Short mmCIF file of C-alpha atoms and ligand atoms in Angstrom, two decimals:
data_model
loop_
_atom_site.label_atom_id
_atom_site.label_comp_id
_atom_site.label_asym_id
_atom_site.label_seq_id
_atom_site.Cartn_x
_atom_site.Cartn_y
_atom_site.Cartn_z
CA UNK A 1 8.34 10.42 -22.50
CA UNK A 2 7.80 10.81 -18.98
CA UNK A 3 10.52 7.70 -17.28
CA UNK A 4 9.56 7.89 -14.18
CA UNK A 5 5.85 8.02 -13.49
CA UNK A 6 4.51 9.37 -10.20
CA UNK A 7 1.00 8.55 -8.14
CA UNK A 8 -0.42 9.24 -5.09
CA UNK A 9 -2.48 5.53 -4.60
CA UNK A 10 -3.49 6.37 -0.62
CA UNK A 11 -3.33 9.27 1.37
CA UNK A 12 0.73 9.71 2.10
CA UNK A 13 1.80 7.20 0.16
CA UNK A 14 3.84 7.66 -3.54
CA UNK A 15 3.79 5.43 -6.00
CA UNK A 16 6.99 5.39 -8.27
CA UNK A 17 6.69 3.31 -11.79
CA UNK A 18 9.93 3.27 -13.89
CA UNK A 19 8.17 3.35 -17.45
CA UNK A 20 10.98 2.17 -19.94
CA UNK A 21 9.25 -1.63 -20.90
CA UNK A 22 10.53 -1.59 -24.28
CA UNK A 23 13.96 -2.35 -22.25
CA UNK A 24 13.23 -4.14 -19.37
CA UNK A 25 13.29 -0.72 -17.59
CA UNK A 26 17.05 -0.20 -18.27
CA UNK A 27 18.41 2.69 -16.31
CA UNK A 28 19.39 5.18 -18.58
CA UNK A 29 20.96 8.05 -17.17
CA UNK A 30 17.98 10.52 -17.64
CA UNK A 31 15.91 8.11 -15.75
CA UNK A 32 18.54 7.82 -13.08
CA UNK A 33 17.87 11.71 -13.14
CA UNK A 34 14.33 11.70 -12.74
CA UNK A 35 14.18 9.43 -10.45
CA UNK A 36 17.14 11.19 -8.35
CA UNK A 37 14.70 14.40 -8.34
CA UNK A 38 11.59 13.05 -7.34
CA UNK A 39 13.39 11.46 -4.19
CA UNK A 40 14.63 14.50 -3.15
CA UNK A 41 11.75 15.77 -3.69
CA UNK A 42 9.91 13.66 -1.92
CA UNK A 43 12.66 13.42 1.13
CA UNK A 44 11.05 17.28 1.66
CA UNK A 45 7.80 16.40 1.19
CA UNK A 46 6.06 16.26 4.69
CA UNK A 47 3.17 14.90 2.93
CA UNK A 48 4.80 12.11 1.70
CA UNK A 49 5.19 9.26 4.46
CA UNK A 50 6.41 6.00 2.64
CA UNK A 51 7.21 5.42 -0.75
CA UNK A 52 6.79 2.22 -3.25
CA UNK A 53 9.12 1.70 -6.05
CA UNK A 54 7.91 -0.56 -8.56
CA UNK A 55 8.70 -1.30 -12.22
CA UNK A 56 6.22 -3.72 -14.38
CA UNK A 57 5.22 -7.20 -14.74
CA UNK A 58 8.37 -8.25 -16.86
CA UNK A 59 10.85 -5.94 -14.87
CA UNK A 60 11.89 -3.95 -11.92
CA UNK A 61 14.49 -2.78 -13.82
CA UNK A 62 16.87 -5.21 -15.51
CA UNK A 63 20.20 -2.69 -14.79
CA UNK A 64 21.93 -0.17 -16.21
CA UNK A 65 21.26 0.70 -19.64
CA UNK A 66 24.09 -1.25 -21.62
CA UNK A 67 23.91 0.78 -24.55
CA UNK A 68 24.24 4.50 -22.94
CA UNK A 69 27.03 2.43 -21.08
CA UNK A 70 29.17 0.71 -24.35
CA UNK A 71 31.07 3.53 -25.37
CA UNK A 72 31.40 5.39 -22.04
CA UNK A 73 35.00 5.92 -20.79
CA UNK A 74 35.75 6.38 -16.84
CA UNK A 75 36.31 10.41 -16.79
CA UNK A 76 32.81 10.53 -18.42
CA UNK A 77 31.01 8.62 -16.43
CA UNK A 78 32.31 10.70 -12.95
CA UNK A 79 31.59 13.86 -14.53
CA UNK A 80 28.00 12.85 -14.86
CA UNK A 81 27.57 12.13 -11.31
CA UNK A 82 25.92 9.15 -11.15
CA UNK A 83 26.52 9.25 -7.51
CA UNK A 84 24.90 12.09 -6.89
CA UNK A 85 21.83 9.96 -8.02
CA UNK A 86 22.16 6.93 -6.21
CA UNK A 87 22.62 8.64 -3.22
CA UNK A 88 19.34 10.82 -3.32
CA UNK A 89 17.79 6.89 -3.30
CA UNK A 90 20.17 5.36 -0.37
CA UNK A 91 19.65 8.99 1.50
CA UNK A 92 16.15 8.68 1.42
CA UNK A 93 14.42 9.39 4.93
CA UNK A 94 10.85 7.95 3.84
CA UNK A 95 10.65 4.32 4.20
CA UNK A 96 10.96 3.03 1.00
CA UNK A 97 9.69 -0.25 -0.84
CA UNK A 98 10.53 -1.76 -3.59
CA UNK A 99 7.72 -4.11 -5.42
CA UNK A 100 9.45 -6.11 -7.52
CA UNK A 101 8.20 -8.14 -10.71
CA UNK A 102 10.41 -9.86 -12.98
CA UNK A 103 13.88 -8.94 -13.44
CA UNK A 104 15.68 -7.30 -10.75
CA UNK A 105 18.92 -7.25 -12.23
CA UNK A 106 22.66 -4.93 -12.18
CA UNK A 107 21.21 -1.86 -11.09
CA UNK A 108 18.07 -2.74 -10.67
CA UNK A 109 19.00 -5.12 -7.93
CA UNK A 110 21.13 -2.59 -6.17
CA UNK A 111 17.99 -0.32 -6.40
CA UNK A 112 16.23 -3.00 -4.83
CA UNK A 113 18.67 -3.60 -2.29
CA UNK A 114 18.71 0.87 -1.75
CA UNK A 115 15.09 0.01 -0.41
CA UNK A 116 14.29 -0.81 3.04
CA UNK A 117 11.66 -3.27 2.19
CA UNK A 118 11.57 -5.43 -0.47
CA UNK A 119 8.33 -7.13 -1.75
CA UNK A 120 8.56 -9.65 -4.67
CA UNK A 121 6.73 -11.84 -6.76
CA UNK A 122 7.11 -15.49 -7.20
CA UNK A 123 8.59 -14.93 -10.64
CA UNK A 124 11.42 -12.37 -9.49
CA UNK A 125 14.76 -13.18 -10.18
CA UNK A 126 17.70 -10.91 -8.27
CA UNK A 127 20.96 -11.02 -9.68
CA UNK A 128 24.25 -9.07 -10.12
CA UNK A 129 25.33 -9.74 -13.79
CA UNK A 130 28.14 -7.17 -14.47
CA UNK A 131 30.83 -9.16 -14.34
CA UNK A 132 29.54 -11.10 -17.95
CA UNK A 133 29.72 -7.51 -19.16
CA UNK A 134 33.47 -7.18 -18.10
CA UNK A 135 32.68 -4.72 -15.21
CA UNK A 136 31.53 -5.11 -11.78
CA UNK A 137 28.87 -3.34 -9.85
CA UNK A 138 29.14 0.26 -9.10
CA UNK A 139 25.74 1.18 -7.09
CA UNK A 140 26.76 -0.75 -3.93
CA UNK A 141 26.01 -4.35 -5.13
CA UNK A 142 29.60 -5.61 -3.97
CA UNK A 143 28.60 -4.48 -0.27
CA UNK A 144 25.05 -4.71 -0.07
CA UNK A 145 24.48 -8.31 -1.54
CA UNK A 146 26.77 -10.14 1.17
CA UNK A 147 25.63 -7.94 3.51
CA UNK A 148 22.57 -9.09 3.06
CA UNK A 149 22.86 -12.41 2.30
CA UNK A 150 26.16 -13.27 3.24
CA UNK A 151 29.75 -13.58 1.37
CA UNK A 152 29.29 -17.02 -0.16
CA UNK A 153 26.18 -16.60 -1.79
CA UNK A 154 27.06 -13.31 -2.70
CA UNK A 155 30.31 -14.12 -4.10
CA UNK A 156 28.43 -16.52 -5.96
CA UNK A 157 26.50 -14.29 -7.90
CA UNK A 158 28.84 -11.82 -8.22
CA UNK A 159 31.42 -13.93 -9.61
CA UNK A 160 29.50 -15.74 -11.82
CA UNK A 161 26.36 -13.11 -12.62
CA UNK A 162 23.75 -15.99 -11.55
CA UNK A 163 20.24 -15.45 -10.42
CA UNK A 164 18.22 -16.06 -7.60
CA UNK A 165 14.64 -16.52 -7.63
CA UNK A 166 12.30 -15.13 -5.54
CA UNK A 167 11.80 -17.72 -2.96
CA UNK A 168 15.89 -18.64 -2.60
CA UNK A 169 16.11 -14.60 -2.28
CA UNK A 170 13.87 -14.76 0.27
CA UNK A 171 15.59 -18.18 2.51
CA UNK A 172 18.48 -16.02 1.77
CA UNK A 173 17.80 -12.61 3.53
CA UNK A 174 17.48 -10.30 0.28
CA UNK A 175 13.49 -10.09 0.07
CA UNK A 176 11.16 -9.68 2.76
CA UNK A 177 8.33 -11.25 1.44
CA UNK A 178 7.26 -13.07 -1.15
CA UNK A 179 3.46 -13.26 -3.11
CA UNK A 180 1.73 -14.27 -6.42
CA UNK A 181 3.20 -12.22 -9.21
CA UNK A 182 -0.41 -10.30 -9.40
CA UNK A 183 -0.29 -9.01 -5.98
CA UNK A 184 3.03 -7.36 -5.81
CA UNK A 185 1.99 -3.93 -6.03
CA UNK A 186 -1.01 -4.12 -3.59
CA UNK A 187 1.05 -6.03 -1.17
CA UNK A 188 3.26 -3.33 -1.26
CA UNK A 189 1.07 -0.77 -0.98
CA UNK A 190 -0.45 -2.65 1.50
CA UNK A 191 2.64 -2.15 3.53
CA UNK A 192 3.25 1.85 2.73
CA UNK A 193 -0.36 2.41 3.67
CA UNK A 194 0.24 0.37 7.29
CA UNK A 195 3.87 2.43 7.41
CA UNK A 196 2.22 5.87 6.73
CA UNK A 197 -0.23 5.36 9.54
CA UNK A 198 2.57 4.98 11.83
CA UNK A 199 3.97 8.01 13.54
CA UNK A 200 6.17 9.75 11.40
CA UNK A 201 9.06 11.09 13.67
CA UNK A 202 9.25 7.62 15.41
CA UNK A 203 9.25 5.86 11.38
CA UNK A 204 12.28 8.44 10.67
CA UNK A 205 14.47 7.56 13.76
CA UNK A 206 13.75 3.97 13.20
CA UNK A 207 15.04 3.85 9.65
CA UNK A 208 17.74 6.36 10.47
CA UNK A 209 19.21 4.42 12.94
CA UNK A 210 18.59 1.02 11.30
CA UNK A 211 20.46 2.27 8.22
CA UNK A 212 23.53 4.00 10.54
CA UNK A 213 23.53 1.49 13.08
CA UNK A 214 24.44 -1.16 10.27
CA UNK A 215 27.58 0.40 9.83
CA UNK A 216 28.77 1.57 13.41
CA UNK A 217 29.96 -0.56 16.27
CA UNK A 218 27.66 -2.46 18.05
CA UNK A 219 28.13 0.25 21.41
CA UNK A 220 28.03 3.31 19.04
CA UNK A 221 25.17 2.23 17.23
CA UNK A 222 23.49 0.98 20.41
CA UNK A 223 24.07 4.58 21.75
CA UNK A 224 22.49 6.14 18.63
CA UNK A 225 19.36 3.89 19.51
CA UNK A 226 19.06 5.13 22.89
CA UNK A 227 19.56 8.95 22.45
CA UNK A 228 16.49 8.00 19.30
CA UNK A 229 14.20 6.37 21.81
CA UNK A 230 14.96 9.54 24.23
CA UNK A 231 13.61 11.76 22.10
CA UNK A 232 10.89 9.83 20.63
CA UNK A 233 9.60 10.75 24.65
CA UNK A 234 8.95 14.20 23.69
CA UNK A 235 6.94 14.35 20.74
CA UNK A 236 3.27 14.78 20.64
CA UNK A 237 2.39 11.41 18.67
CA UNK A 238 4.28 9.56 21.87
CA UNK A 239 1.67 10.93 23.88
CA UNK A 240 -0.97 10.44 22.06
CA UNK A 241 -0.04 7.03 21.31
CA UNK A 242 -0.29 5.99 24.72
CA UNK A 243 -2.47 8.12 26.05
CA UNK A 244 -5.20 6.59 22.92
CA UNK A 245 -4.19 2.65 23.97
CA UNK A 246 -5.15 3.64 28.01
CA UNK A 247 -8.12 5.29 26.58
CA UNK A 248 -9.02 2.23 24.15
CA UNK A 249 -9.55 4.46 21.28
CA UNK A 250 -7.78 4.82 17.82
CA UNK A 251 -4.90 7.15 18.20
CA UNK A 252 -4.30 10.54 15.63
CA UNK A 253 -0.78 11.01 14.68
CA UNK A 254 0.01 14.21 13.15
CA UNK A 255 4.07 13.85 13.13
CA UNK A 256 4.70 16.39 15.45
N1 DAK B 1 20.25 -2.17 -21.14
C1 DAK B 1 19.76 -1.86 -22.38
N2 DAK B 1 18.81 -2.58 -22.99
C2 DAK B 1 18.32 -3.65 -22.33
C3 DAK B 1 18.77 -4.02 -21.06
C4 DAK B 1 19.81 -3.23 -20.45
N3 DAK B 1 20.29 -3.46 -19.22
N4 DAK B 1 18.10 -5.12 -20.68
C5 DAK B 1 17.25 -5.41 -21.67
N5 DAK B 1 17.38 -4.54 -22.68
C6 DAK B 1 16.63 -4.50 -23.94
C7 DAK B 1 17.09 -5.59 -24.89
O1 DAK B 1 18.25 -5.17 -25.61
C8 DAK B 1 15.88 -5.74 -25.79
O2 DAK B 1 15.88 -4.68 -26.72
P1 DAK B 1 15.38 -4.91 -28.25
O3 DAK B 1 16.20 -6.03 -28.75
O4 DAK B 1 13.94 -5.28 -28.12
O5 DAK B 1 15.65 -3.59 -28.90
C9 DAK B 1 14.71 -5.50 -24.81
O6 DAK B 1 15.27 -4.83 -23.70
C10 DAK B 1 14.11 -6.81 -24.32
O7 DAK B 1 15.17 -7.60 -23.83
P2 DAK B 1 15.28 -9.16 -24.16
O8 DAK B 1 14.79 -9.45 -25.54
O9 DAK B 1 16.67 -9.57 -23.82
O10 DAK B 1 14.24 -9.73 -23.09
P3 DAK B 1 14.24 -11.09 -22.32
O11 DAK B 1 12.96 -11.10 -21.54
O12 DAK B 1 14.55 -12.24 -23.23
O13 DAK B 1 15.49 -11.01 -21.29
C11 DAK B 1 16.80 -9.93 -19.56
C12 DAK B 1 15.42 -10.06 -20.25
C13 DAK B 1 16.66 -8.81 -18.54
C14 DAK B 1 17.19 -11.22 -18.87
C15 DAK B 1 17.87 -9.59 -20.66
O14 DAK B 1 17.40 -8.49 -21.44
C16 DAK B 1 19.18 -9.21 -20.07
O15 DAK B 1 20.02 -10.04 -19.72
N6 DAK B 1 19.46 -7.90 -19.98
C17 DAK B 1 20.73 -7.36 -19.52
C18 DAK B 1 20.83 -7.47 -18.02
C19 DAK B 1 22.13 -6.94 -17.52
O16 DAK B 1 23.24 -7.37 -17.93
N7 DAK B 1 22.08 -6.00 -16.58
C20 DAK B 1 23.24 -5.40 -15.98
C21 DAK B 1 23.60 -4.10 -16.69
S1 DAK B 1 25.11 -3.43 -16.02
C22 DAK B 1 27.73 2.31 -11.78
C23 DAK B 1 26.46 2.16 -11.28
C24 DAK B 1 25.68 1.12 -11.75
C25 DAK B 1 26.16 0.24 -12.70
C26 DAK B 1 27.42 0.38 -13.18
C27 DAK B 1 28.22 1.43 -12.71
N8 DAK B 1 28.53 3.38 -11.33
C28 DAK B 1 27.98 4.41 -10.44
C29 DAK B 1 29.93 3.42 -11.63
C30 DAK B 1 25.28 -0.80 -13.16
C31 DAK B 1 25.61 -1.62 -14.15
C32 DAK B 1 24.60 -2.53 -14.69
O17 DAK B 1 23.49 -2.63 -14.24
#
């Protein structure tokens, strides 16, 4: 069975549908793998210009799958590289969004939170339930979660493995929008549509220095910002950009 199912909706766009809803979506490891390889391969793919993540109505993925996990011991689970997997996600250049129904949970949260835009339905629920499991999260829930919505509702959930629905997720910080549960995915592909008819090269820098910035003092990362902007100057969409708005016409981007 094929886990993770792949679509091209609109021109430039990918859909990505995690097709295990006998189990929520669990994250086995060999969907973990699949998924790893089609964002790699779609980091290459110049075709490709945003990408949408979803799962179905029940789940986005309710976490890592508990029974590949039960009898796993530590030097196991390094020498699979699970890493290696996560990072293809979190390394992503293409914008990536996450339309989320039902239970974003464990992994499946932190794969929400590896997106740059997250889109959720009304009956959503985010949470970070590892530690009822007797482990703690291992695909950057510890940092991302209070970085997004702060230590004390982070440490919240994290300490106690409660949920948030959609609308506290989105008063908190963690979602950036919210809409019925039956227009998730064309609200999201709403958005990769509007992001794909953006210039590329000026999409790219943006994320790439949204997602370094984060980390980097505030002068570094400001620096990082202006060298972007610099060379955003010398493409060809630049120019075309505003040379179409002077000429009141509808520009043509073509990424170079
Ligand atoms: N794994 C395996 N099976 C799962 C599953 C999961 N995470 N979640 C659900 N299922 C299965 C259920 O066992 C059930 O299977 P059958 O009984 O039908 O065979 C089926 O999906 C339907 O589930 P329910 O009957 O429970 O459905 P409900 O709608 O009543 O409840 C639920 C849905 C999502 C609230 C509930 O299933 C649930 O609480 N699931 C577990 C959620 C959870 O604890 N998630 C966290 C997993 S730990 C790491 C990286 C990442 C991680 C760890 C390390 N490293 C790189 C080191 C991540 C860890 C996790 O995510």
């Amino acid at each position: 069975m094929t886990l993770v199912l792949m679509e091209r909706p609109a021109p430039h766009v990918t859909l990505l549908r995690l097709n295990r809803p006998e189990v929520r979506n669990a994250l086995s490891p060999a969907l973990r793998v699949e998924l790893r390889d089609h964002m790699l391969g779609l980091s290459e793919d110049r075709d490709c210009r945003a990408i949408v993540i979803t799962g179905n109505e029940k789940a986005f993925a309710a976490g890592a799958d508990i029974k590949a996990m039960v009898a796993t011991e530590p030097a196991e689970m390094m020498a699979h590289g699970d890493e290696t997997n996560w990072a293809a996600i979190r390394n992503c250049p293409k914008p990536v969004i996450a339309a989320v129904n039902g239970y974003a949970l464990g992994g499946g949260c932190e794969l929400a939170m590896c997106a740059d835009v997250i889109i959720a339905g009304k009956g959503a629920r985010f949470g970070q339930p590892e530690v009822r499991l007797g482990i703690m999260p291992g695909a950057g829930g510890t940092q991302r979660l209070p970085r997004a919505i702060g230590k004390h509702r982070a440490m919240l959930m994290l300490l106690t493995g409660s949920m948030m629905d959609a609308e506290e997720a989105f008063a908190a910080g963690l979602v950036s929008k919210v809409v019925p549960d039956d227009a998730v995915l064309a609200e999201s592909l709403k958005v990769a549509v509007d992001i794909a008819s953006m210039p590329p090269l000026a999409v790219a820098e943006i994320k790439r220095v949204v997602l370094a910035g984060a980390d980097a003092p505030l002068d570094t990362a400001i620096m990082m910002e202006r060298r972007a902007a610099y060379l955003l100057f010398g493409t060809e969409d630049k120019r075309e950009a505003m040379t179409a708005f002077l000429e009141k016409r509808k520009p043509t981007f073509t990424g170079a």
